XYZ file of C-alpha atoms in Angstrom:
193
model
C -9.721 -74.724 -79.856
C -11.309 -72.460 -82.475
C -12.056 -75.455 -84.746
C -13.608 -77.302 -81.829
C -15.938 -74.387 -81.043
C -17.089 -74.266 -84.667
C -17.985 -77.972 -84.693
C -19.050 -78.482 -81.059
C -22.497 -80.102 -80.963
C -23.254 -78.845 -77.435
C -22.507 -75.217 -78.388
C -24.760 -75.470 -81.462
C -27.529 -76.974 -79.333
C -27.238 -74.137 -76.794
C -27.389 -71.473 -79.513
C -30.484 -73.057 -81.109
C -32.273 -73.287 -77.756
C -31.501 -69.658 -76.929
C -33.499 -68.574 -79.978
C -36.614 -70.538 -78.966
C -39.348 -68.591 -77.256
C -41.809 -70.614 -75.269
C -45.192 -69.031 -75.925
C -47.683 -71.539 -74.633
C -50.630 -69.975 -72.819
C -49.784 -69.680 -69.132
C -51.818 -70.567 -66.095
C -52.463 -67.280 -64.318
C -52.135 -68.758 -60.829
C -48.755 -70.477 -61.185
C -47.270 -69.138 -64.393
C -46.760 -72.674 -65.638
C -47.483 -73.609 -69.225
C -50.662 -75.283 -70.267
C -50.125 -77.943 -72.865
C -53.715 -79.172 -72.733
C -56.264 -78.589 -75.455
C -58.755 -75.779 -74.890
C -61.862 -76.264 -76.976
C -63.204 -73.451 -79.120
C -66.617 -75.099 -78.923
C -69.157 -73.615 -76.550
C -72.373 -75.635 -76.192
C -71.633 -77.304 -79.522
C -71.080 -74.001 -81.353
C -67.815 -72.570 -82.583
C -66.494 -69.716 -80.448
C -64.700 -67.723 -83.127
C -62.900 -65.518 -80.570
C -61.346 -68.554 -78.844
C -60.413 -69.965 -82.237
C -58.712 -66.707 -83.256
C -56.873 -66.589 -79.929
C -55.646 -70.141 -80.521
C -54.477 -69.216 -84.019
C -52.664 -66.159 -82.628
C -50.841 -68.430 -80.142
C -49.992 -70.886 -82.936
C -48.634 -68.138 -85.203
C -46.528 -66.693 -82.387
C -45.209 -70.062 -81.190
C -44.083 -71.141 -84.650
C -43.133 -67.712 -86.020
C -45.558 -67.911 -88.946
C -46.390 -64.696 -90.792
C -49.774 -63.177 -89.961
C -50.664 -63.458 -93.650
C -50.850 -67.264 -93.316
C -54.530 -66.878 -92.327
C -55.268 -65.407 -95.756
C -53.712 -68.317 -97.645
C -56.121 -70.497 -99.579
C -54.714 -73.752 -98.158
C -55.091 -72.586 -94.564
C -58.719 -71.579 -95.088
C -59.486 -74.782 -96.996
C -58.072 -76.841 -94.118
C -60.028 -74.834 -91.521
C -63.286 -75.044 -93.494
C -62.854 -78.783 -93.959
C -62.311 -79.320 -90.222
C -64.768 -76.671 -89.023
C -67.650 -76.031 -91.436
C -68.640 -72.880 -89.468
C -65.188 -71.362 -90.070
C -65.164 -67.747 -91.299
C -62.065 -66.262 -92.891
C -60.094 -63.699 -90.908
C -57.608 -61.155 -92.169
C -53.959 -60.799 -91.223
C -54.826 -57.429 -89.650
C -57.376 -59.102 -87.351
C -54.973 -61.874 -86.345
C -52.200 -59.343 -85.742
C -54.519 -57.431 -83.390
C -55.428 -60.730 -81.690
C -51.726 -61.553 -81.240
C -51.149 -58.198 -79.555
C -54.126 -58.832 -77.249
C -52.701 -62.255 -76.363
C -49.319 -60.633 -75.700
C -50.847 -58.007 -73.398
C -52.838 -60.673 -71.527
C -49.753 -62.871 -71.055
C -47.705 -59.834 -70.000
C -50.292 -58.922 -67.349
C -50.335 -62.517 -66.072
C -46.552 -62.557 -65.848
C -46.489 -59.187 -64.055
C -49.001 -60.565 -61.545
C -46.790 -63.613 -61.049
C -43.693 -61.440 -60.545
C -45.524 -59.688 -57.694
C -45.702 -63.050 -55.882
C -42.057 -64.125 -56.268
C -39.167 -63.069 -54.033
C -36.341 -62.730 -56.561
C -35.892 -62.520 -60.307
C -32.528 -63.046 -61.976
C -31.804 -61.922 -65.516
C -29.641 -63.161 -68.338
C -28.884 -61.147 -71.426
C -27.740 -62.247 -74.828
C -26.466 -59.978 -77.579
C -26.629 -61.132 -81.173
C -26.985 -60.003 -84.743
C -29.631 -61.213 -87.183
C -28.104 -62.948 -90.180
C -30.478 -61.639 -92.799
C -30.880 -58.008 -91.747
C -27.576 -57.417 -89.903
C -29.485 -55.798 -87.032
C -28.136 -56.178 -83.500
C -30.461 -57.221 -80.687
C -30.424 -57.879 -76.981
C -32.760 -60.397 -75.399
C -33.440 -60.249 -71.657
C -34.638 -63.441 -69.992
C -36.057 -63.541 -66.460
C -35.330 -66.604 -64.319
C -37.326 -67.204 -61.151
C -38.733 -69.881 -58.871
C -42.531 -70.042 -59.108
C -45.029 -70.710 -56.328
C -44.608 -74.477 -56.814
C -40.805 -74.192 -56.439
C -40.151 -74.857 -60.115
C -37.479 -72.904 -61.929
C -39.075 -70.821 -64.686
C -37.660 -68.627 -67.407
C -39.422 -66.116 -69.624
C -38.197 -63.727 -72.287
C -39.272 -60.312 -71.008
C -37.600 -58.016 -73.514
C -36.259 -58.194 -77.019
C -34.770 -54.887 -78.061
C -32.815 -53.451 -80.975
C -29.451 -52.329 -79.625
C -27.569 -50.303 -82.241
C -23.770 -50.230 -82.223
C -21.653 -49.339 -80.422
C -22.931 -51.716 -77.760
C -21.362 -50.241 -74.649
C -21.961 -51.188 -71.038
C -23.894 -47.988 -70.323
C -26.315 -48.628 -73.220
C -26.865 -52.219 -72.097
C -27.410 -51.104 -68.480
C -29.960 -48.486 -69.609
C -31.904 -51.138 -71.558
C -31.897 -53.486 -68.573
C -33.034 -50.734 -66.186
C -35.841 -49.693 -68.552
C -36.946 -53.327 -68.768
C -36.908 -53.736 -64.968
C -39.088 -50.651 -64.573
C -41.498 -51.741 -67.304
C -41.988 -55.111 -65.590
C -42.032 -53.523 -62.095
C -39.317 -55.863 -60.795
C -36.469 -53.443 -60.069
C -36.745 -54.204 -56.316
C -36.688 -57.997 -56.913
C -33.496 -58.224 -58.929
C -31.222 -61.010 -57.750
C -28.501 -61.333 -60.390
C -27.723 -60.305 -63.956
C -25.585 -62.468 -66.213
C -24.580 -62.667 -69.843
C -25.926 -65.958 -71.223
C -22.895 -66.521 -73.443
C -20.871 -66.809 -70.211
C -23.314 -69.228 -68.533
């Protein structure tokens, strides 16, 4: 059985998918993802703020370092495609990413106010490179269009020993932060699901 678990394709697929974070911009009314293109052109002129917001989404979605915007190749590509392009620093893009995060968090909080129940799954794991232990909390809910949605709402360092009381405290803190403690339906450990 142990050998099967090590080579099981379905288990490997599940583990890979658990690590993916869907960070497409959300539609504030339904919470659903927008996959459509949003132009950074406004009356034929480049809107640098929209462009920076798009880059912040791209960096977050693909886990690129913020310093990628300072690389020569990135700026050459941007200048070739958009002659009006002005370089931005990693500090600026990092600030933009935090603004995007706060905006998305507010949109999700507003959506949570409209749903009846939110269920949570947790997953505990250790990073391979740094040997740091984390807990991710994912909210599962049915949106206004009756579509099942899931969003990562917390990603927290959980130092050993990882005891039930410590995990419960993290979950309770997360529920309060997202203002959903009165909407909780179920909590499960994703490795058991």
